Tab-separated table of C-alpha atoms and ligand atoms in Angstrom:
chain	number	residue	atom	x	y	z
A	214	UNK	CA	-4.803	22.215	-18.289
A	215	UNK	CA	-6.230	24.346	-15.698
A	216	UNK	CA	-4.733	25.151	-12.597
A	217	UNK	CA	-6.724	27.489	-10.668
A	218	UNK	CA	-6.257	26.097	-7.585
A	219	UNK	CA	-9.750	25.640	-5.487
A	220	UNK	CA	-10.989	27.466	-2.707
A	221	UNK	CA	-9.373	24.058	-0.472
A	222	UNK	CA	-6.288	23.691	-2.067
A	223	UNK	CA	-5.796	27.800	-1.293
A	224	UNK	CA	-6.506	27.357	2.072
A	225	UNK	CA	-4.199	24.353	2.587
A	226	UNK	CA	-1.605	25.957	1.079
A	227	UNK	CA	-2.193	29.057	3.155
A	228	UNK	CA	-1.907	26.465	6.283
A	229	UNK	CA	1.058	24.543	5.304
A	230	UNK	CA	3.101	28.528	4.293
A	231	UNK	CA	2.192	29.447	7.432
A	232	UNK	CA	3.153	26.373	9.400
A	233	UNK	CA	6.630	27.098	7.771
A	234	UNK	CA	6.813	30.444	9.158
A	235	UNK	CA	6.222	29.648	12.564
A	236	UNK	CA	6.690	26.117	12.839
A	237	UNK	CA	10.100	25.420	11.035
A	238	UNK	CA	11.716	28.170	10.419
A	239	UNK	CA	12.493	28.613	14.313
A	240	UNK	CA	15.087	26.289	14.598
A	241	UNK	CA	15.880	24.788	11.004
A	242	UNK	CA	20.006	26.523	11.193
A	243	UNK	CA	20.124	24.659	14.402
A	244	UNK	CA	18.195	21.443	13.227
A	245	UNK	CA	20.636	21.448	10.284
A	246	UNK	CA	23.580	22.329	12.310
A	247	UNK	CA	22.892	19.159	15.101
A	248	UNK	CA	21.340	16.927	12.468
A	249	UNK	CA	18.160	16.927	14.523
A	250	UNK	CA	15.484	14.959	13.379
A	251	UNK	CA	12.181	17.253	13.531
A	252	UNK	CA	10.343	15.228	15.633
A	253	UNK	CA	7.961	17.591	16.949
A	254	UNK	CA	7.378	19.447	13.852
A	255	UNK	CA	6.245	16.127	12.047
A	256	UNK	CA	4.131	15.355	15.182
A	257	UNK	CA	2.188	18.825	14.404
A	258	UNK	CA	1.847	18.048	10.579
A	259	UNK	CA	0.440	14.501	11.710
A	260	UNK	CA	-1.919	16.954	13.592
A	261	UNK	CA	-2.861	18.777	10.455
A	262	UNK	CA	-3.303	16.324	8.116
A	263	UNK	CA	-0.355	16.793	6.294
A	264	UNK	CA	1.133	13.029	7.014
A	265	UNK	CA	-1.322	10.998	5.054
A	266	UNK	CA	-2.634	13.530	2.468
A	267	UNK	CA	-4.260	11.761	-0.207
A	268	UNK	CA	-5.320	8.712	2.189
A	269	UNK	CA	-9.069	8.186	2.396
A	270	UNK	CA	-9.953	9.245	5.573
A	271	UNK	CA	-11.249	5.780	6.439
A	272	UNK	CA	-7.667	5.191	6.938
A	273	UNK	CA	-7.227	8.350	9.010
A	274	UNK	CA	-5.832	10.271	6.040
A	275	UNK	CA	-6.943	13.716	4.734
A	276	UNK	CA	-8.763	12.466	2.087
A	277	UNK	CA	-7.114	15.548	-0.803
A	278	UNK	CA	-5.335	15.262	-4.021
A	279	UNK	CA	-1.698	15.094	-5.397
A	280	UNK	CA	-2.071	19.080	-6.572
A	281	UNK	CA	-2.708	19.576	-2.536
A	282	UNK	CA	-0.265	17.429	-1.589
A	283	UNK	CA	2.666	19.485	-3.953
A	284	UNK	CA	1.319	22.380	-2.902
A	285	UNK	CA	1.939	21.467	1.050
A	286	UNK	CA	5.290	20.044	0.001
A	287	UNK	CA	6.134	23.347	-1.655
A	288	UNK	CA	5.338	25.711	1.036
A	289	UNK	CA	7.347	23.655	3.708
A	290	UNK	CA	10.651	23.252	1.045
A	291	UNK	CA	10.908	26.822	0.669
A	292	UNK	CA	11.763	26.956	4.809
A	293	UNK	CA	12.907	23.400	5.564
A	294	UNK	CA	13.478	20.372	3.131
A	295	UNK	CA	14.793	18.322	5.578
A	296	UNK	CA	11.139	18.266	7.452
A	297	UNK	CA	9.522	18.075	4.118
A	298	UNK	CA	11.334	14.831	2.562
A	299	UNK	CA	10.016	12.960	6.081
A	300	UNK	CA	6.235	14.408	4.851
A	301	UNK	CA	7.473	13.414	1.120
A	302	UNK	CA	8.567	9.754	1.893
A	303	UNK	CA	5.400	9.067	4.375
A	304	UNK	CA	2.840	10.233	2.181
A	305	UNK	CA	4.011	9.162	-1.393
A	306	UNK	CA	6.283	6.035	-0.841
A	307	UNK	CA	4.844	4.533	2.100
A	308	UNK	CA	1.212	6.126	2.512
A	309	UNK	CA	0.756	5.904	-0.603
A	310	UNK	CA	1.706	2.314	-1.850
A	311	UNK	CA	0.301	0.603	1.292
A	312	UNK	CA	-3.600	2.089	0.351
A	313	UNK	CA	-3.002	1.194	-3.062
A	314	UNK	CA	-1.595	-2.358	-2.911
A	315	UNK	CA	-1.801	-2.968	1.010
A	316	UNK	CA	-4.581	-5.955	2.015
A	317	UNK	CA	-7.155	-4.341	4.433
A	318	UNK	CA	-5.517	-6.390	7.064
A	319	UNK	CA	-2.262	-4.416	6.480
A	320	UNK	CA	-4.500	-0.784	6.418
A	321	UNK	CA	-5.759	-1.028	9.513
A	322	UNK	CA	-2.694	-2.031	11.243
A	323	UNK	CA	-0.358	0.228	9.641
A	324	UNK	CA	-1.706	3.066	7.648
A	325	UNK	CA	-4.245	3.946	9.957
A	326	UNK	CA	-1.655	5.340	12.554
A	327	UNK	CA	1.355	6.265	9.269
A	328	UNK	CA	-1.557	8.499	7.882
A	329	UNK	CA	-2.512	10.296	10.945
A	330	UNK	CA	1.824	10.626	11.868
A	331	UNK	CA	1.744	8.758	14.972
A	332	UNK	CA	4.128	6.920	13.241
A	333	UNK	CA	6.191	7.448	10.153
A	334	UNK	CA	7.393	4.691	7.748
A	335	UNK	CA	10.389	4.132	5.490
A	336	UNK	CA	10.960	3.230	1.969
A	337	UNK	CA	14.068	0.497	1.430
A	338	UNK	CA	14.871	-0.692	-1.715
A	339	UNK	CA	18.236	0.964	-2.263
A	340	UNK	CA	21.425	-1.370	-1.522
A	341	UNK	CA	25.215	-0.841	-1.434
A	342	UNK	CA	24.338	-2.064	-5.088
A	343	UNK	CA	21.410	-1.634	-6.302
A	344	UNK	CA	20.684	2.153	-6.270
A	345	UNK	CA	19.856	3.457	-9.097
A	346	UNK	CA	20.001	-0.895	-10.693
A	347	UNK	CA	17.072	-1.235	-8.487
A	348	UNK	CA	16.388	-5.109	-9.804
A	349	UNK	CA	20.081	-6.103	-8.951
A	350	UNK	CA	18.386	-6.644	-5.204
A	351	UNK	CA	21.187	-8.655	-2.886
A	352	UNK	CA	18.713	-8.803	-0.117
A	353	UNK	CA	16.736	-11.871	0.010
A	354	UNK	CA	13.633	-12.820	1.439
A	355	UNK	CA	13.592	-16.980	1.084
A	356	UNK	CA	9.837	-18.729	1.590
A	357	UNK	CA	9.637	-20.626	4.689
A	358	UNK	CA	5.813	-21.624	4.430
A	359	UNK	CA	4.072	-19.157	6.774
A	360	UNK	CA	7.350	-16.726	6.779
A	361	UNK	CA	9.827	-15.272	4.662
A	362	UNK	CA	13.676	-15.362	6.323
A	363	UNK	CA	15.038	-11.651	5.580
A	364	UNK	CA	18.748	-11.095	5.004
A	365	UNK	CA	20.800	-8.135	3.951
A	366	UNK	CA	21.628	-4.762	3.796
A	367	UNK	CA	19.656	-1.622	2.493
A	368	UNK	CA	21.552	1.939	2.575
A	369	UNK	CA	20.849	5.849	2.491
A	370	UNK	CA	17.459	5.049	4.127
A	371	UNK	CA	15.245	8.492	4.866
A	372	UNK	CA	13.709	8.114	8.312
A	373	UNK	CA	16.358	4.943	8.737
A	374	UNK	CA	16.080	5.575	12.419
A	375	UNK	CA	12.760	7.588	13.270
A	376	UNK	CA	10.392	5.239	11.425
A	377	UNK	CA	8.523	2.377	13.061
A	378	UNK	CA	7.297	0.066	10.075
A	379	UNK	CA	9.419	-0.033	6.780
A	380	UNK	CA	8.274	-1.363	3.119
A	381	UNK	CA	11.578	-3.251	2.444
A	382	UNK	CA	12.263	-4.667	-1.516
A	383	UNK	CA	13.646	-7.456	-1.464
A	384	UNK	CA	14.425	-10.718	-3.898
A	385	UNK	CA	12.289	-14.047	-3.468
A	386	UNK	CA	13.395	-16.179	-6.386
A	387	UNK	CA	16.670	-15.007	-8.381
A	388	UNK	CA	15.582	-17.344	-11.277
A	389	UNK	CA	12.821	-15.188	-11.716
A	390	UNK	CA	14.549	-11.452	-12.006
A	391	UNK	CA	12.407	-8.811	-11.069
A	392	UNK	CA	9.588	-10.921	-11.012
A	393	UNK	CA	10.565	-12.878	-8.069
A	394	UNK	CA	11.147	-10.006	-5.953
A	395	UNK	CA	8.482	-9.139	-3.249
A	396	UNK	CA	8.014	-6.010	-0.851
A	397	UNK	CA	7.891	-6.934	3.410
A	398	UNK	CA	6.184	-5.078	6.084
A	399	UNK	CA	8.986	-5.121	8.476
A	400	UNK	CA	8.619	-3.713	12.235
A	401	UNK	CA	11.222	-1.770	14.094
A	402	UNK	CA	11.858	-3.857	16.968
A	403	UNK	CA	11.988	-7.724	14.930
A	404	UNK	CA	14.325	-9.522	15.568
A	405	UNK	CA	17.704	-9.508	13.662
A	406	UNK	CA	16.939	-5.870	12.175
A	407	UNK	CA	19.408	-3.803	13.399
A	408	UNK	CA	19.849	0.016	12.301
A	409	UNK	CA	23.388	1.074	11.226
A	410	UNK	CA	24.887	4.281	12.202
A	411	UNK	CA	23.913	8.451	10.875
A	412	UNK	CA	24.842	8.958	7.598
A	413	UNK	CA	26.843	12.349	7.942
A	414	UNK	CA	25.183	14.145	5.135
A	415	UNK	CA	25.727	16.900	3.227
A	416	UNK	CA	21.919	18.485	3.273
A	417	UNK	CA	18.623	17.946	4.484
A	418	UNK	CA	20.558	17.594	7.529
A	419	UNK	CA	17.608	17.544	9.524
A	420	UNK	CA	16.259	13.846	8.252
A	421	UNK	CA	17.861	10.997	9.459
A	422	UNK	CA	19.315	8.589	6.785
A	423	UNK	CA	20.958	5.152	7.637
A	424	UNK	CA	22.365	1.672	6.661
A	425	UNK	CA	19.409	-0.847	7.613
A	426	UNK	CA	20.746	-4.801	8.341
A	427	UNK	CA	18.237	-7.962	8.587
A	428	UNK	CA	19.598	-11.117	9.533
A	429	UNK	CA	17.601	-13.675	9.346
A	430	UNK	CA	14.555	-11.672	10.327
A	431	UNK	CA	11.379	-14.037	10.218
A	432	UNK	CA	8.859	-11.659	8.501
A	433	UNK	CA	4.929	-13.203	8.443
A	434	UNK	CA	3.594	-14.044	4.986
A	435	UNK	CA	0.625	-11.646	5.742
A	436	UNK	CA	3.363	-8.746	5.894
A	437	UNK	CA	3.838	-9.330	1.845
A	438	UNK	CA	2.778	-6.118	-0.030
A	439	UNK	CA	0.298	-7.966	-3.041
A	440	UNK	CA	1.097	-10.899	-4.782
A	441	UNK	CA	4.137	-13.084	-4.722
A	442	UNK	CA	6.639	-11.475	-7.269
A	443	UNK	CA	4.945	-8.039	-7.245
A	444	UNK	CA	7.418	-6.195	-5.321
A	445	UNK	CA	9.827	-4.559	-8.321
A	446	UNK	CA	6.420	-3.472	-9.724
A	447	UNK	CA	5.349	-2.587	-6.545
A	448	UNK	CA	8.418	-0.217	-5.568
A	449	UNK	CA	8.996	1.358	-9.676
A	450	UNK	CA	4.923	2.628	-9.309
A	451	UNK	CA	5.147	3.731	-5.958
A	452	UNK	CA	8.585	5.726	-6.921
A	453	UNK	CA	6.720	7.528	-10.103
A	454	UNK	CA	4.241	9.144	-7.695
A	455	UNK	CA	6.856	9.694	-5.222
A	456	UNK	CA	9.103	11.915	-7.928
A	457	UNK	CA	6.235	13.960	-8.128
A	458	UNK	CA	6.525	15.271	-4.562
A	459	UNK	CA	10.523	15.289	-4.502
A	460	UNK	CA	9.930	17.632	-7.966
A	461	UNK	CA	7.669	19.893	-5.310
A	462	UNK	CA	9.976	19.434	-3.040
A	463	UNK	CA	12.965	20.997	-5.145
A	464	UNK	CA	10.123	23.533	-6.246
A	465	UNK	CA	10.186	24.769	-3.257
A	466	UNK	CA	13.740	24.685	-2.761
A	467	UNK	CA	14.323	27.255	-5.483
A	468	UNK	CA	10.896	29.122	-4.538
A	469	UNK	CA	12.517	29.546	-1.228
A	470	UNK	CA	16.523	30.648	-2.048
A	471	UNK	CA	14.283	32.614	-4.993
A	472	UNK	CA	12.154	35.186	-2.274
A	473	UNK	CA	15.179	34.913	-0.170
A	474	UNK	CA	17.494	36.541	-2.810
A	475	UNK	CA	14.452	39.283	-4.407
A	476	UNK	CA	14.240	40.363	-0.590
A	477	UNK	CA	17.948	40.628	0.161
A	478	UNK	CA	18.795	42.481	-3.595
A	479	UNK	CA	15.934	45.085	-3.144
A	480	UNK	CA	17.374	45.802	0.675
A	481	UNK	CA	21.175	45.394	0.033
A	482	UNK	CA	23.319	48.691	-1.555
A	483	UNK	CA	26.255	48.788	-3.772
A	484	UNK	CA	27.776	51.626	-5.995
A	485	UNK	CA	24.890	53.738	-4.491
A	486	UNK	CA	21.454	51.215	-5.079
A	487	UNK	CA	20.110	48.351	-4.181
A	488	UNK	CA	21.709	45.660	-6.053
A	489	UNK	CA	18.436	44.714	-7.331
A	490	UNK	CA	18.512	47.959	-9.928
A	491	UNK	CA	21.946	46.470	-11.310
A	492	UNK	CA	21.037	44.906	-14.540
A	493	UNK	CA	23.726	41.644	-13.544
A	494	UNK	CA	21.706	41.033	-10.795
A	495	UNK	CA	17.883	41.820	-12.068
A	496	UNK	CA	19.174	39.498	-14.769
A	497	UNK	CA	19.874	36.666	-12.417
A	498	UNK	CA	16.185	37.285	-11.001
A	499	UNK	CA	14.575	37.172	-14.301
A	500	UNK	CA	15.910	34.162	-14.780
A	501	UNK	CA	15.245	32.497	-11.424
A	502	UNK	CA	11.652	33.450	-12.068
A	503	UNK	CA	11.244	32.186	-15.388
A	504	UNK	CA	12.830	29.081	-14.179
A	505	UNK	CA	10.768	28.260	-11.509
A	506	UNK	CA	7.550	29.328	-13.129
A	507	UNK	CA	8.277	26.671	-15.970
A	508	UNK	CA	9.486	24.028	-13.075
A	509	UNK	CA	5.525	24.894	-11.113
A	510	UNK	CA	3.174	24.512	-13.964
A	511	UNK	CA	5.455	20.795	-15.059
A	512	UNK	CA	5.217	19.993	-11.325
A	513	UNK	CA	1.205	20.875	-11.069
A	514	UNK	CA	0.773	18.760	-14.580
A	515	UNK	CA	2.591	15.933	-13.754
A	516	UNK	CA	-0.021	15.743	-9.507
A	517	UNK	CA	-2.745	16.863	-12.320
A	518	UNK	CA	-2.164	13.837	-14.472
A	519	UNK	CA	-1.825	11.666	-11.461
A	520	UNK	CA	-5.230	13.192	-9.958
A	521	UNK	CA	-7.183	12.580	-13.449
A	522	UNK	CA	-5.626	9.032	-13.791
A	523	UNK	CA	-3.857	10.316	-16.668
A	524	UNK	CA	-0.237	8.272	-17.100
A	525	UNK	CA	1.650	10.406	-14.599
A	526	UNK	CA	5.670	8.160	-14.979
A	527	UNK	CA	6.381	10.605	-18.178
A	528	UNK	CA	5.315	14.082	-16.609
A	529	UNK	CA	6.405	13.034	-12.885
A	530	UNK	CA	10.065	12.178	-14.245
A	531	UNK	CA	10.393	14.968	-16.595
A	532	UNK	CA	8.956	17.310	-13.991
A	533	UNK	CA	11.570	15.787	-11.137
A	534	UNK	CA	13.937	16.109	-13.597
A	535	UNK	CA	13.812	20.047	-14.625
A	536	UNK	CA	12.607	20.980	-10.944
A	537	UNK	CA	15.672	19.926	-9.358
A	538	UNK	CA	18.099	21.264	-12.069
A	539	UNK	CA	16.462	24.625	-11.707
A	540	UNK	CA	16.632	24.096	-7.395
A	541	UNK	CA	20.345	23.684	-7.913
A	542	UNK	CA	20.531	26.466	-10.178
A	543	UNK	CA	18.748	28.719	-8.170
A	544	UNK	CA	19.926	28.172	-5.392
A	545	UNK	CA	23.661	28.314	-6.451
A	546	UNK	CA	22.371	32.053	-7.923
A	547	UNK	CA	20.808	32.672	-4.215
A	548	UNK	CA	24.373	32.419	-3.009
A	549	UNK	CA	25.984	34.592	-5.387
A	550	UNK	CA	23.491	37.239	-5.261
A	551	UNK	CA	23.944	37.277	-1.255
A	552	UNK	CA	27.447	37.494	-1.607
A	553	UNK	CA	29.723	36.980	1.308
A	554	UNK	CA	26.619	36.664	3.178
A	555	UNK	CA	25.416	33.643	1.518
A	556	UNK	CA	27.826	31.997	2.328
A	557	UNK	CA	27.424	31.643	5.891
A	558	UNK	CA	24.478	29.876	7.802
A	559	UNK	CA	22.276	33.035	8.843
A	560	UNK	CA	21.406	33.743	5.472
A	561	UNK	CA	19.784	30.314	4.798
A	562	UNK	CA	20.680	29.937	1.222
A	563	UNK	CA	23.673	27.940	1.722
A	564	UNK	CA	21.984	25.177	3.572
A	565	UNK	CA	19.276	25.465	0.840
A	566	UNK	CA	22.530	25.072	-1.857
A	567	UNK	CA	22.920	21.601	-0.203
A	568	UNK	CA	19.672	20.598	0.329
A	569	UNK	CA	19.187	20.969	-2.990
A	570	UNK	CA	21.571	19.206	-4.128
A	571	UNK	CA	19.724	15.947	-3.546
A	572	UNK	CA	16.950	16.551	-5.311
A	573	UNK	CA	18.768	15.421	-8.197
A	574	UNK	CA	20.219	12.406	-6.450
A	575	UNK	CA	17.553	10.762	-4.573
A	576	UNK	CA	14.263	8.596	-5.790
A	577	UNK	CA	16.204	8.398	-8.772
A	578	UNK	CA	19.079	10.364	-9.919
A	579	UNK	CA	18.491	13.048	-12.718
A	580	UNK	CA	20.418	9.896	-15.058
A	581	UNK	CA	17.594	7.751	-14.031
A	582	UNK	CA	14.597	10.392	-14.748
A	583	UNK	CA	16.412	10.823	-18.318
A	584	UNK	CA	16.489	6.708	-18.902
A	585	UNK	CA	12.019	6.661	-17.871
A	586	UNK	CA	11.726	9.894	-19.689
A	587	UNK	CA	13.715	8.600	-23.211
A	588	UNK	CA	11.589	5.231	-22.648
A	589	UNK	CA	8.753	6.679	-22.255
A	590	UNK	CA	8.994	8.891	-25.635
A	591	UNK	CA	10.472	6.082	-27.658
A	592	UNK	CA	7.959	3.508	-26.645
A	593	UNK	CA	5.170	6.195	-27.917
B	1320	CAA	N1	5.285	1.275	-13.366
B	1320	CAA	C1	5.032	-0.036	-13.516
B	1320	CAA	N2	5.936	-0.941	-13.947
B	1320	CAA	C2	7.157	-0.483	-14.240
B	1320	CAA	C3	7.513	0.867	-14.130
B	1320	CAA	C4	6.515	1.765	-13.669
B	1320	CAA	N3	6.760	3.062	-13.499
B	1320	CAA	N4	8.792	1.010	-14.498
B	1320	CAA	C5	9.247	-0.204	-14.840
B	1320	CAA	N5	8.251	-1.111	-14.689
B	1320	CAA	C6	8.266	-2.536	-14.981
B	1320	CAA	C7	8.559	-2.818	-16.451
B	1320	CAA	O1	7.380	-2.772	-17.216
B	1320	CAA	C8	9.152	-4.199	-16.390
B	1320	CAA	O2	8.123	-5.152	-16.248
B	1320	CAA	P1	7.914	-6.350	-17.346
B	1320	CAA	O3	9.211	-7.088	-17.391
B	1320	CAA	O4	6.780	-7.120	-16.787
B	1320	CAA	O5	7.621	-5.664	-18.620
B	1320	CAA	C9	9.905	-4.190	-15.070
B	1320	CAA	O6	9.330	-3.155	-14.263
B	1320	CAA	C10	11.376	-3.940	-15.218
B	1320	CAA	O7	11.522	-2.735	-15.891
B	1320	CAA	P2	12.804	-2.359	-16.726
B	1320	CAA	O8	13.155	-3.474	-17.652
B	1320	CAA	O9	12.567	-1.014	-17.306
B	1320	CAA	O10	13.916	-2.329	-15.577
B	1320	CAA	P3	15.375	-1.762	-15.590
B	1320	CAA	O11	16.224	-2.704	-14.826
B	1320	CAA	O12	15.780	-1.393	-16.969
B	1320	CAA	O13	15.298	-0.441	-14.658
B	1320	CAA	C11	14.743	1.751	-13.943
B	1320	CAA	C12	14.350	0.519	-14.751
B	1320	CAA	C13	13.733	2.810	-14.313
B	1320	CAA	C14	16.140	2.258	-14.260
B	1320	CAA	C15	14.640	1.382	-12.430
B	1320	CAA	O14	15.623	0.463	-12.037
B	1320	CAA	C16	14.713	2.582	-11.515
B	1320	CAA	O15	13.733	3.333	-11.367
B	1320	CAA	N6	15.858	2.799	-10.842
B	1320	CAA	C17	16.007	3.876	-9.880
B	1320	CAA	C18	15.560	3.439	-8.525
B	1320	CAA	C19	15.363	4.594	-7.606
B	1320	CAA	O16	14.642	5.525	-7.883
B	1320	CAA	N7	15.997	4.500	-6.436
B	1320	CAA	C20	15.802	5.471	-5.430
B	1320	CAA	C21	15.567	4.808	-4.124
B	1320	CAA	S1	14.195	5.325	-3.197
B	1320	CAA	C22	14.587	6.759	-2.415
B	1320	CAA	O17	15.483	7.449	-2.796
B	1320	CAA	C23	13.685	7.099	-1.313
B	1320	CAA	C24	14.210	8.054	-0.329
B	1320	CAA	O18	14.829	7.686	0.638
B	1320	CAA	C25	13.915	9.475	-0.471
């Protein structure tokens, strides 16, 4: 496979390093610090394109592929993950699934404005329950004829507060299993949707993640997301592209903790050198390196496969899989290599230690990747 990237996919990656630099680093210890959403950082990217990536422009999208897309969502990890799992969840969960399976109707009410960031959308199919047992859905959605009646509760939802329309999973007929479950266009502002209180997070401080409750929301039959009973298929293909930009987004993680710690070990002296020219830490480098060399070129195959309409479940899993292991890795080795200083805030790799952490939790823990990875082989 081939990844020379084009002269395009430089240039946007040029863009979205440089938007980093001046954009989000400013203000990211603070951002973290507050848990402030980055509301006018996303309102720039929305202004660059870099909200609905891979949406036809027709829609008001940018028209490029996944391999652009990771390469965006690599550049802005390496400063600020919490801005970058707001770009992740708008483009590949909600973007993303409402072009593919979304009626035209839904397209030009919705993803016209999602693409272009004017607003941003949310994901919600995990429950108090059902989080990584995404079928065992508790929240219902009962026909009424020209409306479905929407009751429950849906937790650890990214953009839970800052979004305006939300793709909500939810279960139609229990007879039926996953087949009678069905995915809802639900508004901000309907009535009997409430939004719980901040989840007090560990990392990616900066995004806000909350407890959603419906009762008895009346949602319109038009809002459905394809046909009855598609919603568990709906949300498991939607979630295999999405791992592919949470694996670039843990890329970028350890890219980021990885310059920060060459920089610091080449400037930093002990016993008379830089600590860089001590073998235990050049070690530690080596090894970051090779790490996240092997954690790029599975991240480029698995948006490679997706752009060639290659099966991308296999090499997006196993990709999300090794890509966070080596963010956590690396970053934990970012820490050490800083010493005292990593470990406090100026330094930014401690706040990259527990962003990265969730890498290996979220759109499916690294337990999950390992269950669609060992199916995927067997079934073969
Ligand atoms: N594409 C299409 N269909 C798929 C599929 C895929 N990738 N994966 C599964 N399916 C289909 C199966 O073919 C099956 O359909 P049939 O019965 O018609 O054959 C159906 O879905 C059920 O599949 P399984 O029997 O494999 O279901 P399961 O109960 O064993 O669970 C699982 C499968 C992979 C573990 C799934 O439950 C899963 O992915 N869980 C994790 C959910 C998750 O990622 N949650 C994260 C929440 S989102 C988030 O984090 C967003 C955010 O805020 C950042």
């Amino acid at each position: 496979m081939d990844f020379t990237l084009t002269e395009e996919q430089q240039m946007i990656q040029q863009a979205a390093r440089d938007f980093a630099q001046t954009e989000l680093l400013p203000g990211v210890i603070e951002r973290d610090e507050k848990q402030e959403f980055p509301r006018t950082q996303i309102q720039k990217m929305g202004e660059l394109g870099f909200m609905g990536m891979m949406v036809d422009p027709t829609y008001g999208g940018s028209g490029m592929d996944t391999l652009s897309y990771v390469l965006v969502m690599e550049e802005l990890s390496k400063v600020d993950a919490s801005s970058s799992v707001v770009v992740s969840v708008n483009n590949s969960l909600v973007c993303w699934g409402l072009e593919t399976y979304g009626s035209e109707e839904q397209k030009q009410k919705y993803l016209k404005r999602l693409s272009t960031g004017e607003i941003i959308g949310a994901f919600c199919l995990s429950e108090p329950e059902a989080g990584s047992d995404a079928t065992s859905q508790k929240t219902t959605a009962i026909d009424k004829g020209d409306h479905y009646l929407l009751n429950g509760t849906k937790n650890w939802i990214t953009n839970g507060s800052s979004a305006e329309v939300y793709l909500v999973i939810a279960q139609t007929d229990v007879e039926k299993g996953h087949k009678g479950i069905n995915a809802l266009i639900v508004e901000k502002g309907m009535e009997g949707f409430e939004i719980g209180p901040k989840e007090q997070k560990m990392g990616i401080r900066g995004s806000d993640t909350h407890s959603l409750m419906f009762t008895d929301v009346r949602v319109p039959k038009e809002n459905r997301i394809g046909a009855d009973g598609f919603g568990f298929k709906f949300a498991m293909k939607t979630l295999a592209g999405g791992r592919i930009g949470i694996a670039a987004q843990a890329l970028g993680i350890a890219a980021g903790a990885y310059e920060l710690a060459l920089k610091y070990s080449k400037e930093r002296k002990a016993f008379g050198k830089e600590i860089a020219n001590h073998q235990a830490i050049a070690f530690k480098l080596a090894d970051m390196h090779t790490q996240i060399e092997a954690a790029r070129f599975m991240v480029y195959k698995a948006a490679v496969d997706k752009d060639q309409g290659n099966d991308y479940v296999l090499s997006g899993a196993m990709a999300k899989l090794y890509a966070s292991q080596v963010a956590m890795e690396t970053a934990v080795e970012a820490v050490q290599i800083h010493g005292g200083n990593g470990y406090v805030k100026e330094y930014h790799v401690e706040r990259m230690m527990r962003d990265a952490k969730i890498t290996q939790i979220y759109e499916g823990t690294s337990e999950i990747q390992k269950i669609v990875i060992s199916r995927s082989i067997l079934q073969k």
